[in-house]
mmCIF file with all atom_site columns, C-alpha atoms and ligand atoms in Angstrom:
data_model
loop_
_atom_site.group_PDB
_atom_site.id
_atom_site.type_symbol
_atom_site.label_atom_id
_atom_site.label_alt_id
_atom_site.label_comp_id
_atom_site.label_asym_id
_atom_site.label_entity_id
_atom_site.label_seq_id
_atom_site.pdbx_PDB_ins_code
_atom_site.Cartn_x
_atom_site.Cartn_y
_atom_site.Cartn_z
_atom_site.occupancy
_atom_site.B_iso_or_equiv
_atom_site.pdbx_formal_charge
_atom_site.auth_seq_id
_atom_site.auth_comp_id
_atom_site.auth_asym_id
_atom_site.auth_atom_id
_atom_site.pdbx_PDB_model_num
ATOM   1   C  CA  . UNK A 1 1   ? 20.262 -13.794 -4.636  1.00 97.00 ? 649  UNK A CA  1
ATOM   2   C  CA  . UNK A 1 2   ? 17.300 -11.394 -3.938  1.00 98.00 ? 650  UNK A CA  1
ATOM   3   C  CA  . UNK A 1 3   ? 16.077 -11.769 -0.460  1.00 98.00 ? 651  UNK A CA  1
ATOM   4   C  CA  . UNK A 1 4   ? 12.188 -11.840 -0.232  1.00 99.00 ? 652  UNK A CA  1
ATOM   5   C  CA  . UNK A 1 5   ? 10.263 -10.255 2.556   1.00 99.00 ? 653  UNK A CA  1
ATOM   6   C  CA  . UNK A 1 6   ? 6.427  -10.911 2.426   1.00 98.00 ? 654  UNK A CA  1
ATOM   7   C  CA  . UNK A 1 7   ? 4.327  -8.116  3.944   1.00 98.00 ? 655  UNK A CA  1
ATOM   8   C  CA  . UNK A 1 8   ? 1.847  -9.650  6.437   1.00 98.00 ? 656  UNK A CA  1
ATOM   9   C  CA  . UNK A 1 9   ? -0.341 -6.784  5.726   1.00 97.00 ? 657  UNK A CA  1
ATOM   10  C  CA  . UNK A 1 10  ? -1.925 -9.293  3.080   1.00 98.00 ? 658  UNK A CA  1
ATOM   11  C  CA  . UNK A 1 11  ? -2.020 -11.921 5.289   1.00 98.00 ? 659  UNK A CA  1
ATOM   12  C  CA  . UNK A 1 12  ? -5.344 -13.419 7.021   1.00 97.00 ? 660  UNK A CA  1
ATOM   13  C  CA  . UNK A 1 13  ? -5.268 -11.757 10.367  1.00 96.00 ? 661  UNK A CA  1
ATOM   14  C  CA  . UNK A 1 14  ? -7.760 -14.196 11.764  1.00 96.00 ? 662  UNK A CA  1
ATOM   15  C  CA  . UNK A 1 15  ? -5.136 -17.056 11.024  1.00 97.00 ? 663  UNK A CA  1
ATOM   16  C  CA  . UNK A 1 16  ? -1.787 -14.771 11.354  1.00 97.00 ? 664  UNK A CA  1
ATOM   17  C  CA  . UNK A 1 17  ? 0.232  -17.372 12.966  1.00 97.00 ? 665  UNK A CA  1
ATOM   18  C  CA  . UNK A 1 18  ? -0.632 -19.999 10.346  1.00 98.00 ? 666  UNK A CA  1
ATOM   19  C  CA  . UNK A 1 19  ? 0.108  -17.599 7.499   1.00 98.00 ? 667  UNK A CA  1
ATOM   20  C  CA  . UNK A 1 20  ? 3.364  -16.751 9.053   1.00 98.00 ? 668  UNK A CA  1
ATOM   21  C  CA  . UNK A 1 21  ? 4.448  -20.248 9.727   1.00 98.00 ? 669  UNK A CA  1
ATOM   22  C  CA  . UNK A 1 22  ? 3.723  -21.125 5.999   1.00 98.00 ? 670  UNK A CA  1
ATOM   23  C  CA  . UNK A 1 23  ? 5.865  -18.141 4.460   1.00 98.00 ? 671  UNK A CA  1
ATOM   24  C  CA  . UNK A 1 24  ? 8.714  -19.058 6.962   1.00 98.00 ? 672  UNK A CA  1
ATOM   25  C  CA  . UNK A 1 25  ? 8.591  -22.660 5.843   1.00 98.00 ? 673  UNK A CA  1
ATOM   26  C  CA  . UNK A 1 26  ? 7.959  -21.563 2.414   1.00 98.00 ? 674  UNK A CA  1
ATOM   27  C  CA  . UNK A 1 27  ? 11.549 -20.125 2.281   1.00 98.00 ? 675  UNK A CA  1
ATOM   28  C  CA  . UNK A 1 28  ? 11.169 -16.285 2.809   1.00 98.00 ? 676  UNK A CA  1
ATOM   29  C  CA  . UNK A 1 29  ? 14.133 -14.569 4.095   1.00 99.00 ? 677  UNK A CA  1
ATOM   30  C  CA  . UNK A 1 30  ? 12.318 -12.084 6.461   1.00 98.00 ? 678  UNK A CA  1
ATOM   31  C  CA  . UNK A 1 31  ? 8.845  -11.103 7.633   1.00 98.00 ? 679  UNK A CA  1
ATOM   32  C  CA  . UNK A 1 32  ? 8.000  -7.517  6.704   1.00 98.00 ? 680  UNK A CA  1
ATOM   33  C  CA  . UNK A 1 33  ? 5.758  -5.704  9.251   1.00 98.00 ? 681  UNK A CA  1
ATOM   34  C  CA  . UNK A 1 34  ? 3.882  -2.468  8.183   1.00 98.00 ? 682  UNK A CA  1
ATOM   35  C  CA  . UNK A 1 35  ? 3.214  -0.217  11.208  1.00 98.00 ? 683  UNK A CA  1
ATOM   36  C  CA  . UNK A 1 36  ? 0.757  2.328   10.218  1.00 98.00 ? 684  UNK A CA  1
ATOM   37  C  CA  . UNK A 1 37  ? -0.709 5.188   12.778  1.00 98.00 ? 685  UNK A CA  1
ATOM   38  C  CA  . UNK A 1 38  ? -3.510 6.560   10.699  1.00 98.00 ? 686  UNK A CA  1
ATOM   39  C  CA  . UNK A 1 39  ? -1.727 10.150  10.561  1.00 98.00 ? 687  UNK A CA  1
ATOM   40  C  CA  . UNK A 1 40  ? 1.544  9.768   8.375   1.00 98.00 ? 688  UNK A CA  1
ATOM   41  C  CA  . UNK A 1 41  ? -0.780 7.424   6.172   1.00 98.00 ? 689  UNK A CA  1
ATOM   42  C  CA  . UNK A 1 42  ? -4.418 6.991   5.845   1.00 97.00 ? 690  UNK A CA  1
ATOM   43  C  CA  . UNK A 1 43  ? -4.476 3.544   7.412   1.00 98.00 ? 691  UNK A CA  1
ATOM   44  C  CA  . UNK A 1 44  ? -4.080 2.075   10.926  1.00 97.00 ? 692  UNK A CA  1
ATOM   45  C  CA  . UNK A 1 45  ? -2.580 -1.255  11.270  1.00 97.00 ? 693  UNK A CA  1
ATOM   46  C  CA  . UNK A 1 46  ? -0.697 -3.093  14.132  1.00 95.00 ? 694  UNK A CA  1
ATOM   47  C  CA  . UNK A 1 47  ? 0.822  -2.282  17.412  1.00 96.00 ? 695  UNK A CA  1
ATOM   48  C  CA  . UNK A 1 48  ? 2.981  -4.185  19.984  1.00 97.00 ? 696  UNK A CA  1
ATOM   49  C  CA  . UNK A 1 49  ? 0.474  -6.880  20.966  1.00 97.00 ? 697  UNK A CA  1
ATOM   50  C  CA  . UNK A 1 50  ? 0.326  -8.151  17.392  1.00 97.00 ? 698  UNK A CA  1
ATOM   51  C  CA  . UNK A 1 51  ? 3.960  -7.778  16.670  1.00 97.00 ? 699  UNK A CA  1
ATOM   52  C  CA  . UNK A 1 52  ? 4.570  -9.728  19.781  1.00 97.00 ? 700  UNK A CA  1
ATOM   53  C  CA  . UNK A 1 53  ? 2.387  -12.792 18.351  1.00 97.00 ? 701  UNK A CA  1
ATOM   54  C  CA  . UNK A 1 54  ? 4.163  -12.584 14.946  1.00 97.00 ? 702  UNK A CA  1
ATOM   55  C  CA  . UNK A 1 55  ? 7.571  -12.562 16.631  1.00 98.00 ? 703  UNK A CA  1
ATOM   56  C  CA  . UNK A 1 56  ? 6.639  -15.617 18.388  1.00 97.00 ? 704  UNK A CA  1
ATOM   57  C  CA  . UNK A 1 57  ? 5.282  -17.412 15.253  1.00 98.00 ? 705  UNK A CA  1
ATOM   58  C  CA  . UNK A 1 58  ? 8.096  -16.178 12.952  1.00 98.00 ? 706  UNK A CA  1
ATOM   59  C  CA  . UNK A 1 59  ? 11.296 -18.499 12.309  1.00 98.00 ? 707  UNK A CA  1
ATOM   60  C  CA  . UNK A 1 60  ? 12.802 -15.671 10.158  1.00 98.00 ? 708  UNK A CA  1
ATOM   61  C  CA  . UNK A 1 61  ? 13.895 -12.259 11.017  1.00 98.00 ? 709  UNK A CA  1
ATOM   62  C  CA  . UNK A 1 62  ? 11.487 -9.322  11.184  1.00 98.00 ? 710  UNK A CA  1
ATOM   63  C  CA  . UNK A 1 63  ? 11.902 -6.223  9.009   1.00 99.00 ? 711  UNK A CA  1
ATOM   64  C  CA  . UNK A 1 64  ? 9.499  -3.501  10.623  1.00 98.00 ? 712  UNK A CA  1
ATOM   65  C  CA  . UNK A 1 65  ? 8.570  -0.732  8.289   1.00 98.00 ? 713  UNK A CA  1
ATOM   66  C  CA  . UNK A 1 66  ? 7.367  2.550   10.206  1.00 98.00 ? 714  UNK A CA  1
ATOM   67  C  CA  . UNK A 1 67  ? 4.622  4.639   8.511   1.00 98.00 ? 715  UNK A CA  1
ATOM   68  C  CA  . UNK A 1 68  ? 4.176  6.817   11.531  1.00 98.00 ? 716  UNK A CA  1
ATOM   69  C  CA  . UNK A 1 69  ? 4.657  10.540  12.794  1.00 97.00 ? 717  UNK A CA  1
ATOM   70  C  CA  . UNK A 1 70  ? 6.508  9.866   15.915  1.00 97.00 ? 718  UNK A CA  1
ATOM   71  C  CA  . UNK A 1 71  ? 9.079  7.597   14.983  1.00 98.00 ? 719  UNK A CA  1
ATOM   72  C  CA  . UNK A 1 72  ? 11.140 7.693   18.122  1.00 98.00 ? 720  UNK A CA  1
ATOM   73  C  CA  . UNK A 1 73  ? 7.911  6.421   20.131  1.00 98.00 ? 721  UNK A CA  1
ATOM   74  C  CA  . UNK A 1 74  ? 7.415  3.507   17.754  1.00 98.00 ? 722  UNK A CA  1
ATOM   75  C  CA  . UNK A 1 75  ? 11.158 2.475   17.804  1.00 98.00 ? 723  UNK A CA  1
ATOM   76  C  CA  . UNK A 1 76  ? 11.038 2.329   21.487  1.00 98.00 ? 724  UNK A CA  1
ATOM   77  C  CA  . UNK A 1 77  ? 7.856  0.308   21.357  1.00 98.00 ? 725  UNK A CA  1
ATOM   78  C  CA  . UNK A 1 78  ? 9.142  -2.274  19.132  1.00 98.00 ? 726  UNK A CA  1
ATOM   79  C  CA  . UNK A 1 79  ? 12.859 -2.626  19.875  1.00 98.00 ? 727  UNK A CA  1
ATOM   80  C  CA  . UNK A 1 80  ? 12.126 -5.320  22.570  1.00 98.00 ? 728  UNK A CA  1
ATOM   81  C  CA  . UNK A 1 81  ? 10.962 -7.566  19.792  1.00 98.00 ? 729  UNK A CA  1
ATOM   82  C  CA  . UNK A 1 82  ? 14.544 -7.515  18.463  1.00 98.00 ? 730  UNK A CA  1
ATOM   83  C  CA  . UNK A 1 83  ? 13.863 -6.942  14.738  1.00 98.00 ? 731  UNK A CA  1
ATOM   84  C  CA  . UNK A 1 84  ? 16.526 -7.268  12.169  1.00 98.00 ? 732  UNK A CA  1
ATOM   85  C  CA  . UNK A 1 85  ? 15.781 -3.979  10.666  1.00 99.00 ? 733  UNK A CA  1
ATOM   86  C  CA  . UNK A 1 86  ? 13.699 -0.838  11.694  1.00 99.00 ? 734  UNK A CA  1
ATOM   87  C  CA  . UNK A 1 87  ? 12.919 1.611   8.688   1.00 98.00 ? 735  UNK A CA  1
ATOM   88  C  CA  . UNK A 1 88  ? 11.659 4.847   8.931   1.00 99.00 ? 736  UNK A CA  1
ATOM   89  C  CA  . UNK A 1 89  ? 10.358 7.392   6.350   1.00 98.00 ? 737  UNK A CA  1
ATOM   90  C  CA  . UNK A 1 90  ? 12.678 10.356  5.781   1.00 98.00 ? 738  UNK A CA  1
ATOM   91  C  CA  . UNK A 1 91  ? 9.974  12.666  4.956   1.00 98.00 ? 739  UNK A CA  1
ATOM   92  C  CA  . UNK A 1 92  ? 8.800  12.488  8.557   1.00 97.00 ? 740  UNK A CA  1
ATOM   93  C  CA  . UNK A 1 93  ? 11.898 12.746  10.678  1.00 98.00 ? 741  UNK A CA  1
ATOM   94  C  CA  . UNK A 1 94  ? 13.618 15.977  11.489  1.00 97.00 ? 742  UNK A CA  1
ATOM   95  C  CA  . UNK A 1 95  ? 16.728 14.184  13.187  1.00 98.00 ? 743  UNK A CA  1
ATOM   96  C  CA  . UNK A 1 96  ? 17.533 11.026  10.975  1.00 98.00 ? 744  UNK A CA  1
ATOM   97  C  CA  . UNK A 1 97  ? 21.061 10.809  12.149  1.00 98.00 ? 745  UNK A CA  1
ATOM   98  C  CA  . UNK A 1 98  ? 20.003 10.614  15.834  1.00 98.00 ? 746  UNK A CA  1
ATOM   99  C  CA  . UNK A 1 99  ? 17.225 8.162   15.303  1.00 98.00 ? 747  UNK A CA  1
ATOM   100 C  CA  . UNK A 1 100 ? 19.631 5.863   13.372  1.00 98.00 ? 748  UNK A CA  1
ATOM   101 C  CA  . UNK A 1 101 ? 21.893 6.062   16.344  1.00 98.00 ? 749  UNK A CA  1
ATOM   102 C  CA  . UNK A 1 102 ? 19.101 5.005   18.562  1.00 98.00 ? 750  UNK A CA  1
ATOM   103 C  CA  . UNK A 1 103 ? 18.146 2.256   16.453  1.00 98.00 ? 751  UNK A CA  1
ATOM   104 C  CA  . UNK A 1 104 ? 21.690 0.911   16.399  1.00 98.00 ? 752  UNK A CA  1
ATOM   105 C  CA  . UNK A 1 105 ? 21.873 1.038   20.147  1.00 98.00 ? 753  UNK A CA  1
ATOM   106 C  CA  . UNK A 1 106 ? 19.212 -1.698  20.369  1.00 98.00 ? 754  UNK A CA  1
ATOM   107 C  CA  . UNK A 1 107 ? 21.419 -3.610  18.224  1.00 98.00 ? 755  UNK A CA  1
ATOM   108 C  CA  . UNK A 1 108 ? 18.974 -3.351  15.275  1.00 99.00 ? 756  UNK A CA  1
ATOM   109 C  CA  . UNK A 1 109 ? 19.938 -2.392  11.800  1.00 99.00 ? 757  UNK A CA  1
ATOM   110 C  CA  . UNK A 1 110 ? 18.631 1.083   10.711  1.00 99.00 ? 758  UNK A CA  1
ATOM   111 C  CA  . UNK A 1 111 ? 17.013 1.713   7.413   1.00 99.00 ? 759  UNK A CA  1
ATOM   112 C  CA  . UNK A 1 112 ? 15.704 4.818   5.647   1.00 99.00 ? 760  UNK A CA  1
ATOM   113 C  CA  . UNK A 1 113 ? 12.501 4.711   3.391   1.00 98.00 ? 761  UNK A CA  1
ATOM   114 C  CA  . UNK A 1 114 ? 11.916 7.090   0.626   1.00 98.00 ? 762  UNK A CA  1
ATOM   115 C  CA  . UNK A 1 115 ? 8.414  7.717   -0.841  1.00 98.00 ? 763  UNK A CA  1
ATOM   116 C  CA  . UNK A 1 116 ? 8.043  7.562   -4.562  1.00 98.00 ? 764  UNK A CA  1
ATOM   117 C  CA  . UNK A 1 117 ? 8.618  11.277  -4.895  1.00 97.00 ? 765  UNK A CA  1
ATOM   118 C  CA  . UNK A 1 118 ? 11.588 11.717  -2.656  1.00 98.00 ? 766  UNK A CA  1
ATOM   119 C  CA  . UNK A 1 119 ? 15.154 11.488  -4.376  1.00 98.00 ? 767  UNK A CA  1
ATOM   120 C  CA  . UNK A 1 120 ? 18.116 9.390   -3.178  1.00 98.00 ? 768  UNK A CA  1
ATOM   121 C  CA  . UNK A 1 121 ? 20.329 12.566  -3.239  1.00 97.00 ? 769  UNK A CA  1
ATOM   122 C  CA  . UNK A 1 122 ? 18.711 13.478  0.118   1.00 96.00 ? 770  UNK A CA  1
ATOM   123 C  CA  . UNK A 1 123 ? 20.668 10.600  1.382   1.00 98.00 ? 771  UNK A CA  1
ATOM   124 C  CA  . UNK A 1 124 ? 24.098 11.988  0.526   1.00 98.00 ? 772  UNK A CA  1
ATOM   125 C  CA  . UNK A 1 125 ? 25.058 12.656  4.061   1.00 97.00 ? 773  UNK A CA  1
ATOM   126 C  CA  . UNK A 1 126 ? 23.561 9.822   5.815   1.00 98.00 ? 774  UNK A CA  1
ATOM   127 C  CA  . UNK A 1 127 ? 23.940 6.743   3.635   1.00 98.00 ? 775  UNK A CA  1
ATOM   128 C  CA  . UNK A 1 128 ? 27.261 5.898   5.399   1.00 98.00 ? 776  UNK A CA  1
ATOM   129 C  CA  . UNK A 1 129 ? 25.336 5.201   8.421   1.00 98.00 ? 777  UNK A CA  1
ATOM   130 C  CA  . UNK A 1 130 ? 22.731 2.960   7.021   1.00 98.00 ? 778  UNK A CA  1
ATOM   131 C  CA  . UNK A 1 131 ? 22.406 -0.926  6.637   1.00 98.00 ? 779  UNK A CA  1
ATOM   132 C  CA  . UNK A 1 132 ? 19.471 -0.602  4.023   1.00 99.00 ? 780  UNK A CA  1
ATOM   133 C  CA  . UNK A 1 133 ? 17.525 1.939   1.999   1.00 99.00 ? 781  UNK A CA  1
ATOM   134 C  CA  . UNK A 1 134 ? 13.925 1.121   1.210   1.00 99.00 ? 782  UNK A CA  1
ATOM   135 C  CA  . UNK A 1 135 ? 12.458 2.688   -1.788  1.00 99.00 ? 783  UNK A CA  1
ATOM   136 C  CA  . UNK A 1 136 ? 8.555  2.766   -1.989  1.00 98.00 ? 784  UNK A CA  1
ATOM   137 C  CA  . UNK A 1 137 ? 7.143  1.605   -5.477  1.00 98.00 ? 785  UNK A CA  1
ATOM   138 C  CA  . UNK A 1 138 ? 3.695  2.393   -4.411  1.00 98.00 ? 786  UNK A CA  1
ATOM   139 C  CA  . UNK A 1 139 ? 2.225  5.353   -2.193  1.00 98.00 ? 787  UNK A CA  1
ATOM   140 C  CA  . UNK A 1 140 ? 2.457  3.901   1.430   1.00 98.00 ? 788  UNK A CA  1
ATOM   141 C  CA  . UNK A 1 141 ? -0.574 3.031   3.316   1.00 98.00 ? 789  UNK A CA  1
ATOM   142 C  CA  . UNK A 1 142 ? -2.201 0.160   1.494   1.00 97.00 ? 790  UNK A CA  1
ATOM   143 C  CA  . UNK A 1 143 ? -1.302 -3.321  -0.074  1.00 97.00 ? 791  UNK A CA  1
ATOM   144 C  CA  . UNK A 1 144 ? -2.536 -4.477  -3.499  1.00 97.00 ? 792  UNK A CA  1
ATOM   145 C  CA  . UNK A 1 145 ? -1.568 -1.254  -5.520  1.00 98.00 ? 793  UNK A CA  1
ATOM   146 C  CA  . UNK A 1 146 ? 0.136  -1.082  -8.825  1.00 98.00 ? 794  UNK A CA  1
ATOM   147 C  CA  . UNK A 1 147 ? 3.974  -0.839  -9.211  1.00 98.00 ? 795  UNK A CA  1
ATOM   148 C  CA  . UNK A 1 148 ? 5.321  2.694   -9.827  1.00 98.00 ? 796  UNK A CA  1
ATOM   149 C  CA  . UNK A 1 149 ? 7.954  2.065   -12.900 1.00 98.00 ? 797  UNK A CA  1
ATOM   150 C  CA  . UNK A 1 150 ? 10.172 5.249   -12.010 1.00 98.00 ? 798  UNK A CA  1
ATOM   151 C  CA  . UNK A 1 151 ? 11.372 3.265   -8.930  1.00 98.00 ? 799  UNK A CA  1
ATOM   152 C  CA  . UNK A 1 152 ? 13.804 1.413   -11.332 1.00 98.00 ? 800  UNK A CA  1
ATOM   153 C  CA  . UNK A 1 153 ? 15.872 4.475   -12.331 1.00 98.00 ? 801  UNK A CA  1
ATOM   154 C  CA  . UNK A 1 154 ? 15.856 5.422   -8.643  1.00 98.00 ? 802  UNK A CA  1
ATOM   155 C  CA  . UNK A 1 155 ? 17.367 2.115   -7.702  1.00 98.00 ? 803  UNK A CA  1
ATOM   156 C  CA  . UNK A 1 156 ? 20.026 2.623   -10.406 1.00 98.00 ? 804  UNK A CA  1
ATOM   157 C  CA  . UNK A 1 157 ? 20.910 6.029   -9.009  1.00 98.00 ? 805  UNK A CA  1
ATOM   158 C  CA  . UNK A 1 158 ? 20.994 4.774   -5.538  1.00 98.00 ? 806  UNK A CA  1
ATOM   159 C  CA  . UNK A 1 159 ? 23.195 1.851   -6.500  1.00 98.00 ? 807  UNK A CA  1
ATOM   160 C  CA  . UNK A 1 160 ? 25.841 4.217   -8.074  1.00 98.00 ? 808  UNK A CA  1
ATOM   161 C  CA  . UNK A 1 161 ? 25.608 6.390   -4.860  1.00 98.00 ? 809  UNK A CA  1
ATOM   162 C  CA  . UNK A 1 162 ? 26.146 3.394   -2.622  1.00 98.00 ? 810  UNK A CA  1
ATOM   163 C  CA  . UNK A 1 163 ? 29.065 2.307   -4.514  1.00 98.00 ? 811  UNK A CA  1
ATOM   164 C  CA  . UNK A 1 164 ? 30.816 5.423   -3.588  1.00 98.00 ? 812  UNK A CA  1
ATOM   165 C  CA  . UNK A 1 165 ? 29.559 5.884   -0.070  1.00 98.00 ? 813  UNK A CA  1
ATOM   166 C  CA  . UNK A 1 166 ? 28.549 2.716   1.435   1.00 98.00 ? 814  UNK A CA  1
ATOM   167 C  CA  . UNK A 1 167 ? 28.778 -0.600  -0.726  1.00 98.00 ? 815  UNK A CA  1
ATOM   168 C  CA  . UNK A 1 168 ? 27.459 -2.735  2.073   1.00 98.00 ? 816  UNK A CA  1
ATOM   169 C  CA  . UNK A 1 169 ? 24.230 -0.871  2.273   1.00 98.00 ? 817  UNK A CA  1
ATOM   170 C  CA  . UNK A 1 170 ? 21.290 -3.048  0.827   1.00 99.00 ? 818  UNK A CA  1
ATOM   171 C  CA  . UNK A 1 171 ? 18.518 -1.742  -1.384  1.00 99.00 ? 819  UNK A CA  1
ATOM   172 C  CA  . UNK A 1 172 ? 15.120 -2.827  -0.593  1.00 99.00 ? 820  UNK A CA  1
ATOM   173 C  CA  . UNK A 1 173 ? 11.991 -2.265  -2.819  1.00 99.00 ? 821  UNK A CA  1
ATOM   174 C  CA  . UNK A 1 174 ? 8.324  -2.228  -1.423  1.00 98.00 ? 822  UNK A CA  1
ATOM   175 C  CA  . UNK A 1 175 ? 4.992  -2.076  -3.182  1.00 98.00 ? 823  UNK A CA  1
ATOM   176 C  CA  . UNK A 1 176 ? 3.499  -3.856  -6.353  1.00 98.00 ? 824  UNK A CA  1
ATOM   177 C  CA  . UNK A 1 177 ? 6.279  -6.379  -6.635  1.00 98.00 ? 825  UNK A CA  1
ATOM   178 C  CA  . UNK A 1 178 ? 5.652  -9.561  -8.563  1.00 98.00 ? 826  UNK A CA  1
ATOM   179 C  CA  . UNK A 1 179 ? 7.005  -12.046 -11.091 1.00 98.00 ? 827  UNK A CA  1
ATOM   180 C  CA  . UNK A 1 180 ? 6.577  -9.485  -13.858 1.00 98.00 ? 828  UNK A CA  1
ATOM   181 C  CA  . UNK A 1 181 ? 8.792  -6.729  -12.696 1.00 98.00 ? 829  UNK A CA  1
ATOM   182 C  CA  . UNK A 1 182 ? 11.410 -8.755  -10.443 1.00 98.00 ? 830  UNK A CA  1
ATOM   183 C  CA  . UNK A 1 183 ? 13.764 -9.200  -13.324 1.00 98.00 ? 831  UNK A CA  1
ATOM   184 C  CA  . UNK A 1 184 ? 14.098 -5.347  -13.991 1.00 98.00 ? 832  UNK A CA  1
ATOM   185 C  CA  . UNK A 1 185 ? 14.269 -4.731  -10.149 1.00 98.00 ? 833  UNK A CA  1
ATOM   186 C  CA  . UNK A 1 186 ? 17.099 -7.270  -10.049 1.00 98.00 ? 834  UNK A CA  1
ATOM   187 C  CA  . UNK A 1 187 ? 18.876 -5.773  -13.122 1.00 98.00 ? 835  UNK A CA  1
ATOM   188 C  CA  . UNK A 1 188 ? 18.852 -2.301  -11.341 1.00 98.00 ? 836  UNK A CA  1
ATOM   189 C  CA  . UNK A 1 189 ? 20.593 -3.565  -8.300  1.00 98.00 ? 837  UNK A CA  1
ATOM   190 C  CA  . UNK A 1 190 ? 17.983 -4.486  -5.765  1.00 98.00 ? 838  UNK A CA  1
ATOM   191 C  CA  . UNK A 1 191 ? 18.930 -6.861  -2.966  1.00 99.00 ? 839  UNK A CA  1
ATOM   192 C  CA  . UNK A 1 192 ? 15.605 -7.262  -1.065  1.00 99.00 ? 840  UNK A CA  1
ATOM   193 C  CA  . UNK A 1 193 ? 11.905 -7.120  -2.175  1.00 99.00 ? 841  UNK A CA  1
ATOM   194 C  CA  . UNK A 1 194 ? 8.780  -6.748  -0.051  1.00 99.00 ? 842  UNK A CA  1
ATOM   195 C  CA  . UNK A 1 195 ? 5.746  -8.516  -1.733  1.00 98.00 ? 843  UNK A CA  1
ATOM   196 C  CA  . UNK A 1 196 ? 2.243  -8.810  -0.195  1.00 98.00 ? 844  UNK A CA  1
ATOM   197 C  CA  . UNK A 1 197 ? -0.590 -9.503  -2.423  1.00 98.00 ? 845  UNK A CA  1
ATOM   198 C  CA  . UNK A 1 198 ? 1.521  -11.301 -4.981  1.00 98.00 ? 846  UNK A CA  1
ATOM   199 C  CA  . UNK A 1 199 ? 2.594  -13.817 -2.328  1.00 98.00 ? 847  UNK A CA  1
ATOM   200 C  CA  . UNK A 1 200 ? -0.508 -14.058 -0.186  1.00 98.00 ? 848  UNK A CA  1
ATOM   201 C  CA  . UNK A 1 201 ? -2.842 -14.253 -3.013  1.00 98.00 ? 849  UNK A CA  1
ATOM   202 C  CA  . UNK A 1 202 ? -0.899 -16.878 -4.881  1.00 98.00 ? 850  UNK A CA  1
ATOM   203 C  CA  . UNK A 1 203 ? -2.102 -20.413 -4.708  1.00 97.00 ? 851  UNK A CA  1
ATOM   204 C  CA  . UNK A 1 204 ? 1.264  -21.837 -3.881  1.00 98.00 ? 852  UNK A CA  1
ATOM   205 C  CA  . UNK A 1 205 ? 2.791  -19.216 -1.548  1.00 98.00 ? 853  UNK A CA  1
ATOM   206 C  CA  . UNK A 1 206 ? 6.361  -21.156 -1.343  1.00 98.00 ? 854  UNK A CA  1
ATOM   207 C  CA  . UNK A 1 207 ? 6.500  -21.004 -5.223  1.00 98.00 ? 855  UNK A CA  1
ATOM   208 C  CA  . UNK A 1 208 ? 5.612  -17.421 -5.294  1.00 98.00 ? 856  UNK A CA  1
ATOM   209 C  CA  . UNK A 1 209 ? 8.401  -16.640 -2.848  1.00 98.00 ? 857  UNK A CA  1
ATOM   210 C  CA  . UNK A 1 210 ? 10.917 -18.695 -4.993  1.00 98.00 ? 858  UNK A CA  1
ATOM   211 C  CA  . UNK A 1 211 ? 9.857  -16.935 -8.321  1.00 98.00 ? 859  UNK A CA  1
ATOM   212 C  CA  . UNK A 1 212 ? 11.174 -13.548 -6.760  1.00 98.00 ? 860  UNK A CA  1
ATOM   213 C  CA  . UNK A 1 213 ? 14.454 -15.178 -5.301  1.00 98.00 ? 861  UNK A CA  1
ATOM   214 C  CA  . UNK A 1 214 ? 16.295 -14.417 -8.721  1.00 98.00 ? 862  UNK A CA  1
HETATM 215 C  C1  . LIG B 2 .   ? 2.510  -0.382  1.746   1.00 92.24 ? 1104 LIG B C1  1
HETATM 216 C  C2  . LIG B 2 .   ? 3.279  -1.252  2.299   1.00 92.24 ? 1104 LIG B C2  1
HETATM 217 C  C3  . LIG B 2 .   ? 3.695  -2.644  1.571   1.00 92.24 ? 1104 LIG B C3  1
HETATM 218 C  C4  . LIG B 2 .   ? 2.490  -3.273  0.974   1.00 92.24 ? 1104 LIG B C4  1
HETATM 219 C  C5  . LIG B 2 .   ? 2.924  -4.284  0.072   1.00 92.24 ? 1104 LIG B C5  1
HETATM 220 O  O1  . LIG B 2 .   ? 2.308  0.826   2.361   1.00 92.24 ? 1104 LIG B O1  1
HETATM 221 O  O2  . LIG B 2 .   ? 4.576  -0.576  2.827   1.00 92.24 ? 1104 LIG B O2  1
HETATM 222 O  O3  . LIG B 2 .   ? 4.628  -3.389  2.455   1.00 92.24 ? 1104 LIG B O3  1
HETATM 223 O  O4  . LIG B 2 .   ? 1.873  -3.989  2.066   1.00 92.24 ? 1104 LIG B O4  1
HETATM 224 O  O5  . LIG B 2 .   ? 2.003  -4.895  -0.584  1.00 92.24 ? 1104 LIG B O5  1
HETATM 225 P  P1  . LIG B 2 .   ? 1.835  -5.175  -2.070  1.00 92.24 ? 1104 LIG B P1  1
HETATM 226 O  O6  . LIG B 2 .   ? 2.909  -6.127  -2.411  1.00 92.24 ? 1104 LIG B O6  1
HETATM 227 O  O7  . LIG B 2 .   ? 0.655  -5.893  -2.212  1.00 92.24 ? 1104 LIG B O7  1
HETATM 228 O  O8  . LIG B 2 .   ? 2.130  -3.928  -2.954  1.00 92.24 ? 1104 LIG B O8  1
HETATM 229 ZN ZN1 . LIG B 2 .   ? 6.012  -1.749  3.713   1.00 92.24 ? 1105 LIG B ZN1 1
#
């Protein structure tokens, strides 16, 4: 079954603890946290003070998605909150293998993120070291954007690659996911989806989560 990680970027930050409790009780599998530094992407989101509050409210594992320039600094900052995954963008990391080892040294599962224009073939010599690959299906930076269809063929290519190099590596897709595209994502080989606006704007969030758990 597909795992669902609601992106709290679309939550009400004035009532963040309530929103997090609602999605956790509503059956989500992880809580997706988008960390943006205003440099790698043109938006600024949350730091350790808020992540600490999220970690207290959440009863499901945390999935931290870094959209930042200085990955190592942010890994060190967020490791104490013991997330399940920390993912970083390949486009912004000169030494991905070293950073993977660092994330793993904290007992956290490492994941690499690919922007819509990046190719899975870049992961040929690093896929064996990963627990998950996150494919962006929007340009990173904002919630509520339209799904980029070309990610479907990218998932299929990555699925073939992982069978050869690391069958246990999960494939996660992030951005514009909803009940209209979830079946094609499932058919392509996706294991985890991130969904922000679809879940938080839904009048029944538990039902929205369920509709993606195919
Ligand atoms: C975009 C973020 C996503 C985003 C998803 O940079 O990584 O997690 O918040 O939101 P929706 O589902 O609204 O596209
Ligand atoms: Zn994200």
